[in-house]
Amino acid sequence: MTPEQRIYELRDLLHKHNYNYYIKNAPEISDFEFDAMMRELQELEAEYPQFDDPNSPTRRVGSDLTKEFVQVAHKYPMLSLGNTYSKAEVADFYDRVKRALNEDFEICCELKFDGTSISLTYEDGKLVRAVTRGDGEKGDDVTANVKTIRSVPLLLTGDGYPREFEIRGEILMPWDVFEQLNRERAEREEPLFANPRNAASGTVKLQDSSVVAQRKLDAFLYYMLGDGLPQDGHYENLQYAASWGFKVSDATRKCRTLEEIYDFIDHFDVARKSLPYATDGVVLKVNSQRQQRNLGYTAKSPRWAIAYKFQAERAVTRLNEVTYQVGRTGVVTPVANLDPVQLSGTVVKRASLHNADIIEKLDLHIGDMVYVEKGGEIIPKITGVDTEARFLLGEKVRFIAKCPVCGAELIRNEGEAAHYCPNDTGCPPQIKSRIEHFVSREAMNIDSIGPETVELLYKFGLIHNISDLYNLDGNDLYLLPRMGAKSAENIAASIRQSLNVPFERVLFALGIRYVGATVAKRLARAFVTIERLMDADVEALMAVDEIGERIAGSVVEFFARESNRELVSRLQSAGVRMALDEEIVAEKSDTLKGQSIVISGVFEKHSRDEYKEIIERNGGKNVGSVSKSTSFILVGANMGPAKLEKAEKLGVRIVAEDEFLAMIGEG
Ligand code: IVH
């Protein structure tokens, strides 16, 4: 078999297995086999760029090229739907349709998915474009990002699809993915997404499609447009779409009577609570396209369709107390303690109040009857106060001025909503959660120590900070309550093991605010040793790719504290790694120092990603678009004409692959 044949074979296989996994939910091969095929294809494509195909399954992993979105006019405007909130309004809609058509009709009932809408264009069975709703007339071209969504077919299967058509649907972030993402963001103290809808639309608009690929979005398609669709019925066309490989919801019914429509609504008002993704209503559509055309449109929405919105789930209960939690980096979060109340199948006793501004806006008083909603968030939140129900006005809730645990005066930085406890070395919850973070799997991986052990070690005065872990001995541990000899030995062993953890993870483990695992890796590679990192000023830090002012400021502030410098030196004496591995250092050079380099085209000797790494390793910076501060463009075959034109206009130098390799001494 020639490489070309193998490339085509792998693409076919991967498209098929992708469909089995993501649409049919019935995988035929293991993840391991799938990944191995994907890697083989990636390698072959890198080696034989002449067989490149924009719809290859490898495009699903995304690329980290920065691009700004190009705006594209919609061929057919993307309208919204009229909303109704009661069955009476649904009946009005039904009667209006009946009067206007004056013949038999069917209503297709569907779920209203709560994500972000997308319009996909297919030509000759290939996905050519994915555009957001935008202002309804024109939207952003987010094709590269949408290609990473596994349930969006890049190539259609079967036959009978029109040569060119559009299909619209909703991009969703499933609940479990959303919750995991927010947990990770909370860990890094990044702002949380309020609900899966915001998370989905935020993700679709990311500049880096390789990050989009990691976010595990899903998509349901619910509306097809174009000439030459197989049938007159909307429902029937969607069944065809399913046979071509699209993910179409099976929670769809054709109804003739109002009663049938009400049954559908009532059923899904309950059933939706156990679905893996968010829905916020039901969409009712006249099924026949001929009848749809007869009914037409108002300025904003079709007359042939309407949305029925479910009531947001809300409960009313009494506010008994507001308590405050102190997080790892000292952020103080107010928590409402409530009379227990049933909400979407769970008993709610506590709800987040987020920050002082929110408490102020709600004008909260102890004893108030408050509205609690789950509306998509992980933690229920208080959305309002029933002021009518106030009988005796309780004490006004005022955000505390001192740390509830250690008593330190709280601070609030200009422009930030959160209050902090500044006593990082003396405030127990901060100390304990820093230790928990330090030992966690992604950090030092001292996995035999969980939160309970941290609690015990702290309570018995065995550790006061992370460096004390390395002074523990087996006897200390063995003396703890409920600690057997075996567990004590496991803990001691995993602490010893952690001395092999590479520098970049140690840096992450230190728990510097805003320094997540990825940032830590960048910093480790850029500065090589902890000494150089500790001496770096904001400017030097910001010279590193993707390090902005917020992170740079936080790093400088961290190392400006004597207590943190001391901690580092104690960890260093204990044998914790505080410099990059020799092999990684050996690969580094300063050859491209201070240069901003754009990569364009297809290469022969290395992949684009490899070139990106090579640039960084040699001290250069890879940037996404050509500007007058670009040092040069590294070009392979098929450089984009727009980039070429811009480069010529700005007089930016063009460097070919071999010339570049010679430049860094790899020629
Ligand atoms: S049909 C002209 N069907 O709701 C009709 N929309 O306010 C086009 N949506 O922008 C839309 N689920 O983002 C349709 N099953 C469904 C839907 C749905 C969610 C969203 C869509 C649209 C908005 C309408």
XYZ file of C-alpha atoms and ligand atoms in Angstrom:
691
model
C 0.000 0.000 0.000
C 1.357 3.459 -0.871
C 1.395 6.186 1.794
C -1.337 7.938 -0.181
C -3.584 4.872 -0.030
C -2.909 4.406 3.658
C -3.773 8.055 4.332
C -7.132 7.612 2.583
C -7.764 4.323 4.355
C -7.031 5.809 7.780
C -9.268 8.789 7.095
C -12.169 6.515 6.159
C -11.650 4.343 9.216
C -11.402 7.297 11.569
C -14.510 8.958 10.137
C -16.385 5.685 10.620
C -15.202 5.036 14.172
C -15.794 8.635 15.100
C -19.411 8.269 13.941
C -19.836 5.004 15.857
C -18.550 6.623 18.998
C -20.021 10.115 18.985
C -23.303 9.725 17.105
C -24.276 6.074 17.497
C -22.820 5.741 20.976
C -21.584 2.277 19.977
C -17.795 2.196 19.607
C -16.321 -0.832 17.835
C -12.682 -0.277 18.760
C -10.889 0.819 21.919
C -9.836 4.426 22.548
C -6.274 3.194 22.408
C -6.674 1.796 18.886
C -8.446 4.981 17.799
C -5.624 7.160 19.139
C -3.009 4.979 17.491
C -4.702 5.340 14.077
C -5.028 9.078 14.600
C -1.327 9.365 15.403
C -0.345 7.320 12.393
C -2.451 9.564 10.157
C -0.998 12.722 11.722
C 2.499 11.481 11.052
C 1.741 10.492 7.458
C 0.053 13.809 6.751
C 3.021 15.687 8.157
C 5.320 13.644 5.981
C 3.207 13.926 2.821
C 1.629 17.390 2.898
C 0.661 17.033 -0.768
C -2.249 14.841 0.386
C -3.530 17.495 2.767
C -7.305 17.695 3.197
C -9.094 20.366 5.257
C -11.630 17.742 6.325
C -9.179 15.153 7.542
C -10.129 13.718 10.966
C -6.811 15.098 12.246
C -8.320 18.589 12.004
C -10.400 17.680 15.033
C -7.464 18.201 17.347
C -7.315 21.845 16.356
C -4.307 24.046 15.865
C -3.015 26.761 18.119
C -2.749 29.361 15.407
C -4.236 32.613 16.499
C -6.729 34.003 14.080
C -9.258 36.688 14.258
C -12.685 35.652 13.048
C -13.773 36.681 9.612
C -17.359 37.871 9.378
C -19.558 36.107 6.877
C -23.022 37.169 5.693
C -25.695 34.507 6.219
C -27.296 33.339 3.005
C -30.609 33.095 4.892
C -30.894 35.321 7.977
C -30.692 33.534 11.331
C -33.907 34.530 13.060
C -34.919 33.915 16.617
C -38.176 32.415 17.848
C -41.082 34.053 19.602
C -41.205 32.960 23.252
C -44.235 31.761 25.178
C -44.440 30.892 28.846
C -47.882 29.333 29.205
C -50.058 26.704 27.601
C -52.616 29.413 26.834
C -50.060 31.109 24.587
C -49.290 27.777 22.930
C -53.015 27.400 22.243
C -53.042 30.903 20.678
C -50.189 29.886 18.391
C -51.978 26.671 17.413
C -55.198 28.553 16.623
C -53.381 31.196 14.593
C -51.743 28.492 12.481
C -55.028 26.634 12.059
C -56.883 29.753 10.918
C -54.146 30.851 8.537
C -53.676 27.453 6.875
C -57.241 26.290 6.854
C -56.135 22.697 6.151
C -54.652 19.760 8.089
C -51.221 20.305 9.559
C -48.690 18.677 11.847
C -46.581 20.316 14.533
C -43.107 18.959 15.103
C -42.240 19.234 18.816
C -38.558 19.348 19.777
C -36.417 20.207 22.734
C -35.051 23.711 22.948
C -31.359 23.181 23.550
C -29.654 25.783 25.678
C -26.356 26.363 23.950
C -25.166 28.597 21.162
C -26.546 28.405 17.638
C -24.458 27.568 14.613
C -25.029 27.389 10.882
C -23.104 24.762 8.935
C -22.686 24.801 5.156
C -21.982 21.587 3.265
C -20.892 21.376 -0.341
C -20.580 18.028 -2.100
C -20.924 16.330 1.262
C -18.059 18.285 2.844
C -18.252 20.747 5.681
C -17.039 24.021 4.227
C -18.107 26.627 6.753
C -19.457 27.076 10.270
C -20.774 30.498 11.200
C -22.190 31.815 14.482
C -25.520 33.617 14.635
C -23.859 37.004 15.124
C -26.454 39.727 14.581
C -28.630 37.362 12.510
C -27.461 38.930 9.221
C -23.785 38.082 9.544
C -21.793 35.982 11.973
C -18.230 34.899 12.781
C -16.580 32.187 10.724
C -15.604 29.664 13.409
C -14.998 26.707 11.074
C -11.654 25.646 12.576
C -13.173 25.528 16.051
C -16.320 23.676 14.981
C -14.246 21.070 13.173
C -12.943 19.959 16.555
C -16.472 18.962 17.673
C -16.624 15.215 17.180
C -20.361 15.021 16.604
C -20.189 17.422 13.648
C -19.521 15.332 10.526
C -16.699 16.640 8.346
C -17.754 14.362 5.497
C -21.283 13.071 4.991
C -22.128 9.412 4.570
C -24.949 7.826 2.557
C -26.480 9.702 -0.383
C -29.322 11.949 -1.389
C -27.985 15.107 0.196
C -28.252 18.297 -1.876
C -25.039 19.477 -3.537
C -25.132 22.532 -1.320
C -27.183 23.121 1.816
C -27.134 24.663 5.260
C -27.977 22.904 8.458
C -28.424 24.747 11.725
C -28.253 23.571 15.258
C -26.997 24.176 18.725
C -23.505 23.729 20.101
C -23.712 22.453 23.670
C -21.431 21.818 26.561
C -22.710 18.730 28.442
C -23.263 19.153 32.175
C -20.371 16.919 33.240
C -17.898 18.717 30.965
C -19.162 22.075 32.224
C -18.800 21.073 35.863
C -15.303 19.712 35.336
C -14.272 22.871 33.475
C -15.556 25.073 36.294
C -13.777 22.944 38.903
C -10.531 23.464 37.014
C -11.180 27.178 36.695
C -11.997 27.459 40.396
C -8.718 25.705 41.148
C -6.867 28.324 39.104
C -9.036 31.070 40.601
C -10.265 32.028 37.144
C -13.799 33.400 36.794
C -16.372 30.598 36.526
C -18.806 30.209 33.645
C -22.314 30.958 34.909
C -23.925 28.155 32.876
C -23.209 25.695 30.051
C -24.581 28.145 27.475
C -21.977 30.782 28.306
C -19.306 28.122 28.447
C -20.287 26.818 24.998
C -20.425 30.237 23.348
C -17.202 31.332 25.052
C -15.479 28.183 23.840
C -16.657 28.508 20.238
C -15.132 31.991 20.176
C -11.716 30.982 21.510
C -8.785 31.898 19.306
C -6.956 28.640 19.894
C -8.837 25.704 18.402
C -6.639 23.163 20.201
C -8.138 24.457 23.459
C -11.610 24.161 21.901
C -10.802 20.532 21.076
C -10.091 19.793 24.740
C -13.397 21.275 25.901
C -15.503 18.383 24.520
C -18.406 20.272 22.993
C -21.364 18.497 21.451
C -23.873 19.586 18.787
C -27.467 18.788 17.861
C -28.775 19.778 14.439
C -32.401 20.843 14.116
C -33.077 22.839 10.978
C -32.114 22.306 7.353
C -32.270 24.934 4.597
C -31.502 24.897 0.907
C -32.939 23.877 -2.435
C -33.493 20.242 -3.215
C -34.016 18.859 0.295
C -35.331 15.296 0.056
C -38.811 15.882 1.512
C -41.414 18.521 2.278
C -41.536 17.500 5.957
C -39.086 19.100 8.375
C -39.162 15.999 10.599
C -38.564 13.681 7.624
C -35.636 15.796 6.427
C -34.056 15.558 9.859
C -34.286 11.768 9.662
C -32.389 11.973 6.363
C -29.853 14.255 8.031
C -29.356 11.593 10.688
C -28.652 9.030 7.957
C -25.941 11.318 6.527
C -24.156 11.337 9.880
C -25.643 14.343 11.710
C -26.535 14.153 15.367
C -30.276 14.687 15.490
C -32.240 14.493 18.729
C -34.646 11.596 19.019
C -36.685 13.574 21.562
C -38.847 14.794 18.650
C -42.554 14.049 17.978
C -44.992 15.004 15.283
C -48.287 16.062 16.890
C -51.679 16.854 15.445
C -53.683 18.035 18.435
C -53.071 20.526 21.216
C -53.386 17.697 23.742
C -50.523 15.822 22.110
C -48.427 18.988 22.240
C -49.226 19.504 25.937
C -48.271 15.883 26.640
C -44.918 16.430 24.980
C -44.321 19.582 27.044
C -45.348 17.919 30.316
C -43.255 14.858 29.650
C -40.064 16.791 28.921
C -40.569 19.320 31.709
C -39.732 16.352 33.945
C -37.575 14.171 31.681
C -35.205 17.022 30.806
C -33.880 17.013 34.355
C -32.090 13.757 33.730
C -30.672 14.716 30.322
C -26.893 15.144 30.100
C -27.183 18.675 28.654
C -29.187 21.828 29.391
C -32.544 22.527 27.746
C -34.743 25.522 28.444
C -37.964 24.745 26.633
C -39.712 23.115 23.721
C -39.764 24.348 20.115
C -42.941 23.847 18.091
C -42.606 23.932 14.307
C -45.194 23.522 11.553
C -43.828 20.414 9.867
C -44.536 21.010 6.186
C -42.153 23.405 4.451
C -44.854 24.315 1.969
C -47.048 25.367 4.872
C -44.104 27.157 6.491
C -43.702 29.250 3.334
C -47.420 30.057 3.388
C -47.212 31.265 6.952
C -44.041 33.308 6.371
C -42.175 35.546 8.770
C -42.569 38.639 10.879
C -39.606 41.021 11.015
C -37.930 38.999 13.740
C -39.191 35.451 13.706
C -41.067 32.828 11.713
C -44.863 32.631 12.037
C -44.576 28.857 11.678
C -42.607 28.213 14.852
C -42.600 29.206 18.490
C -40.668 28.406 21.652
C -42.330 27.371 24.905
C -39.966 28.145 27.794
C -39.890 25.993 30.895
C -40.224 27.727 34.247
C -36.771 28.151 35.769
C -36.701 25.904 38.784
C -36.971 28.068 41.814
C -37.704 27.524 45.474
C -38.445 29.908 48.302
C -36.843 29.418 51.683
C -35.581 31.263 54.749
C -32.116 32.764 55.084
C -30.799 31.863 58.528
C -27.204 32.956 58.464
C -24.401 34.063 56.188
C -21.070 32.338 56.789
C -17.760 32.886 55.037
C -15.281 30.469 53.490
C -11.606 31.181 52.993
C -9.992 29.631 49.895
C -6.422 28.641 49.067
C -5.349 32.095 47.936
C -7.286 33.876 50.665
C -10.428 34.737 48.675
C -13.368 35.007 51.074
C -16.687 33.667 49.719
C -20.013 34.398 51.440
C -22.360 31.410 51.786
C -26.074 31.619 52.578
C -27.272 29.023 55.107
C -30.908 28.215 54.406
C -33.839 26.243 55.734
C -33.527 22.981 53.736
C -35.667 23.057 50.603
C -36.274 20.694 47.648
C -34.932 21.952 44.318
C -34.541 19.907 41.099
C -34.378 16.663 42.961
C -31.890 17.616 45.680
C -32.197 19.205 49.094
C -30.552 22.622 49.165
C -29.222 23.968 52.458
C -26.571 26.348 51.269
C -26.218 28.737 48.361
C -23.365 30.876 47.139
C -23.647 34.635 47.471
C -20.456 35.228 45.410
C -19.295 38.600 46.758
C -20.088 41.770 48.672
C -21.632 43.547 45.671
C -24.217 40.819 45.225
C -25.214 40.927 48.895
C -25.594 44.677 48.625
C -27.656 44.464 45.448
C -30.058 41.964 47.029
C -30.365 44.135 50.164
C -30.317 40.942 52.221
C -31.548 40.700 55.790
C -31.331 37.687 58.093
C -34.701 35.887 58.177
C -35.604 37.001 54.640
C -37.528 34.603 52.415
C -35.206 34.222 49.452
C -35.539 32.717 45.954
C -33.079 29.962 45.200
C -32.397 28.814 41.641
C -30.191 26.204 40.115
C -30.436 27.700 36.619
C -27.392 25.856 35.312
C -24.887 26.609 38.039
C -23.170 23.922 40.056
C -23.936 25.653 43.324
C -27.447 27.040 43.726
C -27.644 30.790 43.965
C -29.947 33.335 45.515
C -31.684 35.362 42.857
C -33.953 37.592 44.902
C -35.807 38.375 48.087
C -39.557 38.122 48.564
C -39.890 41.524 50.220
C -43.660 41.059 50.597
C -42.965 38.195 52.977
C -40.890 40.364 55.315
C -42.650 40.404 58.635
C -40.019 41.658 60.993
C -36.933 43.021 59.336
C -33.910 41.034 60.489
C -30.389 42.329 60.745
C -28.950 43.631 57.473
C -26.271 41.373 56.051
C -22.964 43.224 55.806
C -19.839 41.710 54.357
C -17.327 41.034 57.124
C -14.303 43.260 57.574
C -12.076 40.652 59.232
C -11.136 37.109 58.310
C -13.647 34.759 59.996
C -10.884 32.283 60.833
C -7.730 34.230 61.694
C -9.145 37.693 62.300
C -6.874 39.560 59.863
C -8.264 42.725 58.274
C -9.614 41.807 54.796
C -8.476 43.652 51.707
C -10.199 44.313 48.426
C -8.132 45.270 45.404
C -9.197 48.110 43.168
C -11.510 46.860 40.422
C -11.949 43.372 41.905
C -15.165 42.021 43.380
C -13.508 39.653 45.844
C -12.224 40.281 49.363
C -8.967 38.590 50.413
C -7.474 37.579 53.715
C -3.837 38.722 53.423
C -2.550 36.499 56.250
C -1.329 33.739 53.951
C 1.224 32.299 56.381
C -0.973 32.338 59.461
C -4.520 31.635 58.299
C -5.303 27.907 58.777
C -7.746 27.285 55.862
C -5.281 28.917 53.455
C -2.387 26.866 54.801
C -4.338 23.612 54.660
C -5.663 24.113 51.165
C -2.207 25.109 49.922
C -0.891 21.831 51.288
C -3.779 19.951 49.651
C -2.948 21.626 46.364
C 0.768 20.870 46.743
C 0.204 17.136 47.266
C -2.494 16.818 44.561
C -2.008 14.493 41.608
C -1.361 17.241 39.020
C 1.176 18.842 41.365
C 3.595 16.761 43.510
C 1.411 13.640 43.300
C 1.812 12.675 46.949
C -1.404 10.785 46.513
C -1.420 8.941 49.806
C -2.166 12.228 51.596
C -5.782 13.316 51.294
C -7.604 16.244 52.910
C -8.235 14.263 56.133
C -4.551 13.506 56.575
C -3.662 17.146 55.903
C -6.174 18.113 58.577
C -4.587 15.698 61.082
C -1.022 16.671 60.264
C -1.909 20.306 60.712
C -3.961 19.794 63.838
C -1.205 17.825 65.550
C 1.299 20.503 64.679
C 3.374 18.256 62.418
C 3.252 20.578 59.433
C 2.803 24.329 59.168
C 3.636 24.729 55.506
C 4.488 22.635 52.452
C 8.194 22.374 53.191
C 7.475 20.678 56.553
C 6.277 17.634 54.598
C 9.914 16.823 53.897
C 10.811 16.861 57.587
C 8.199 14.284 58.573
C 9.481 10.909 59.592
C 7.698 7.577 59.842
C 7.370 7.881 63.622
C 5.604 11.241 63.440
C 3.101 9.785 61.016
C 2.590 6.575 62.927
C 1.538 8.527 66.009
C -1.450 10.045 64.229
C -4.894 8.636 65.100
C -6.201 5.953 62.700
C -2.828 5.703 60.969
C -1.473 2.190 60.440
C 2.173 1.329 59.876
C 1.467 0.509 56.250
C -0.222 3.851 55.500
C 2.552 5.719 57.292
C 5.127 3.939 55.136
C 3.140 4.692 51.938
C 3.026 8.349 52.786
C 6.732 8.501 53.563
C 7.480 6.716 50.279
C 5.350 9.016 48.152
C 6.953 12.069 49.770
C 10.378 10.656 48.802
C 9.078 9.944 45.287
C 7.991 13.550 44.893
C 11.643 14.620 44.787
C 11.613 13.365 41.186
C 8.722 15.582 40.117
C 9.955 17.912 37.336
C 10.465 21.616 37.979
C 7.460 22.760 35.972
C 5.119 20.789 38.218
C 6.891 21.981 41.346
C 6.265 25.507 40.132
C 2.584 24.717 39.695
C 2.506 23.057 43.126
C 3.703 26.263 44.822
C 0.186 27.583 44.266
C 1.023 31.043 42.934
C -2.222 32.792 42.066
C -3.059 32.508 38.325
C -0.195 30.071 37.705
C -1.940 26.941 36.451
C -0.157 23.914 35.013
C 0.256 25.409 31.528
C 1.564 28.749 32.742
C 3.978 26.957 35.083
C 5.360 25.003 32.141
C 5.913 28.151 30.120
C 7.636 29.883 33.002
C 9.871 26.885 33.719
C 10.956 26.693 30.089
C 11.534 30.420 29.821
C 13.515 30.912 33.048
C 15.081 27.454 33.562
C 15.890 27.922 37.266
C 13.925 29.166 40.252
C 16.610 31.770 40.963
C 16.144 33.391 37.570
C 12.382 33.282 37.920
C 12.549 34.871 41.368
C 14.690 37.699 39.989
C 12.464 38.376 36.966
C 10.548 41.648 36.910
C 7.116 42.220 35.378
C 8.654 43.206 32.060
C 10.805 40.086 31.788
C 7.838 37.911 32.669
C 5.586 39.569 30.127
C 8.145 38.918 27.410
C 7.183 35.245 27.698
C 4.507 34.112 25.269
C 1.018 34.278 26.755
C 2.101 35.759 30.072
C 0.103 38.925 30.653
C 0.198 41.625 33.270
C -2.094 39.817 35.696
C 0.067 36.687 35.869
C 3.352 38.617 35.797
C 2.188 40.820 38.671
C 1.124 37.819 40.698
C 4.489 36.047 40.235
C 6.447 39.145 41.210
C 4.255 39.648 44.260
C 4.677 36.024 45.306
C 8.462 36.095 45.216
C 8.640 39.553 46.748
C 7.557 37.986 50.034
C 10.373 36.886 52.262
C 8.267 33.958 53.572
C 7.867 32.540 50.067
C 11.577 32.878 49.281
C 12.351 31.061 52.475
C 9.873 28.332 51.608
C 11.538 27.839 48.231
C 14.942 27.598 49.823
C 13.743 25.000 52.333
C 12.160 22.928 49.578
C 15.386 23.225 47.637
C 17.436 21.973 50.596
C 15.049 19.047 50.964
C 15.931 18.063 47.397
C 12.818 19.257 45.529
C 13.682 20.106 41.917
C 14.087 23.794 41.322
C 15.538 23.750 37.804
C 14.604 22.360 34.435
C 15.952 18.942 33.433
C 19.372 18.905 31.772
C 18.005 17.444 28.521
C 15.475 20.199 28.108
C 18.078 22.859 28.878
C 20.524 21.337 26.391
C 17.992 21.887 23.614
C 17.638 25.569 24.391
C 19.378 28.497 22.700
C 19.117 32.264 22.341
C 19.466 32.281 18.558
C 16.006 33.742 17.969
C 15.891 35.929 21.048
C 13.605 38.939 20.699
C 12.232 37.830 17.327
C 8.524 37.584 16.511
C 7.960 34.912 13.920
C 4.858 34.014 11.913
C 4.513 30.455 10.603
C 2.661 29.952 7.331
C 2.142 27.123 4.873
C 2.887 23.407 4.856
C 6.332 22.037 5.772
C 8.409 19.018 4.920
C 10.929 18.484 7.707
C 8.813 19.241 10.797
C 5.154 19.827 11.570
C 3.898 23.306 12.331
C 3.629 22.432 16.001
C 7.206 21.259 16.013
C 8.316 24.522 14.397
C 6.434 26.394 17.040
C 8.314 24.530 19.744
C 11.625 24.979 17.935
C 11.042 28.741 17.819
C 10.291 28.883 21.527
C 13.189 26.644 22.425
C 15.506 29.012 20.587
C 14.205 32.041 22.444
C 11.852 33.345 19.744
C 8.153 34.055 19.887
C 5.586 32.555 17.540
C 2.861 35.053 16.664
C -0.349 34.522 14.710
C -0.621 37.436 12.341
C 1.773 39.523 10.286
C 2.387 43.068 11.465
C 5.183 45.566 11.118
C 6.826 44.208 14.257
C 7.072 40.713 12.739
C 10.744 39.762 12.386
C 10.163 37.258 9.597
C 7.715 34.721 8.228
C 8.721 31.087 8.172
C 7.064 29.785 5.014
C 6.411 26.347 3.660
C 4.423 25.421 0.586
C 0.990 26.984 -0.061
C 1.393 30.108 2.005
C -1.935 31.937 2.263
C -2.163 34.730 -0.386
C -3.532 37.247 2.141
C -0.518 36.758 4.379
C 1.872 37.002 1.437
C 0.342 40.261 0.269
C 0.472 41.731 3.754
C 4.090 40.644 4.187
C 5.075 42.309 0.921
C 3.286 45.496 1.825
C 4.973 45.700 5.213
C 8.326 44.579 3.848
C 8.549 41.628 6.228
C 11.283 39.130 5.347
C 10.294 35.665 4.140
C 12.378 32.707 5.266
C 12.079 29.267 3.694
C 12.195 26.043 5.691
C 15.826 25.107 4.885
C 17.084 28.621 5.467
C 15.373 28.619 8.842
C 16.875 25.282 9.843
C 20.319 26.569 8.864
C 19.679 29.648 10.981
C 19.253 27.549 14.102
C 22.090 25.225 13.168
C 19.958 22.275 12.157
C 20.608 22.562 8.399
S -35.239 26.362 15.242
C -36.274 29.880 12.490
N -35.018 24.432 16.984
O -33.387 28.833 20.058
C -36.122 28.809 13.486
N -34.029 26.537 17.516
O -34.821 31.698 19.910
C -34.728 28.571 13.847
N -32.829 26.577 19.659
O -31.535 30.781 17.830
C -34.487 27.937 15.128
N -33.209 24.474 20.200
O -30.339 28.870 19.009
C -34.725 25.722 16.710
N -34.866 22.615 18.415
C -34.581 23.885 18.127
C -33.820 24.707 19.020
C -33.573 26.034 18.670
C -32.621 25.619 20.564
C -32.329 27.958 19.813
C -31.625 28.489 18.590
C -32.371 29.728 18.191
C -33.151 30.067 19.432
C -34.449 30.702 19.037
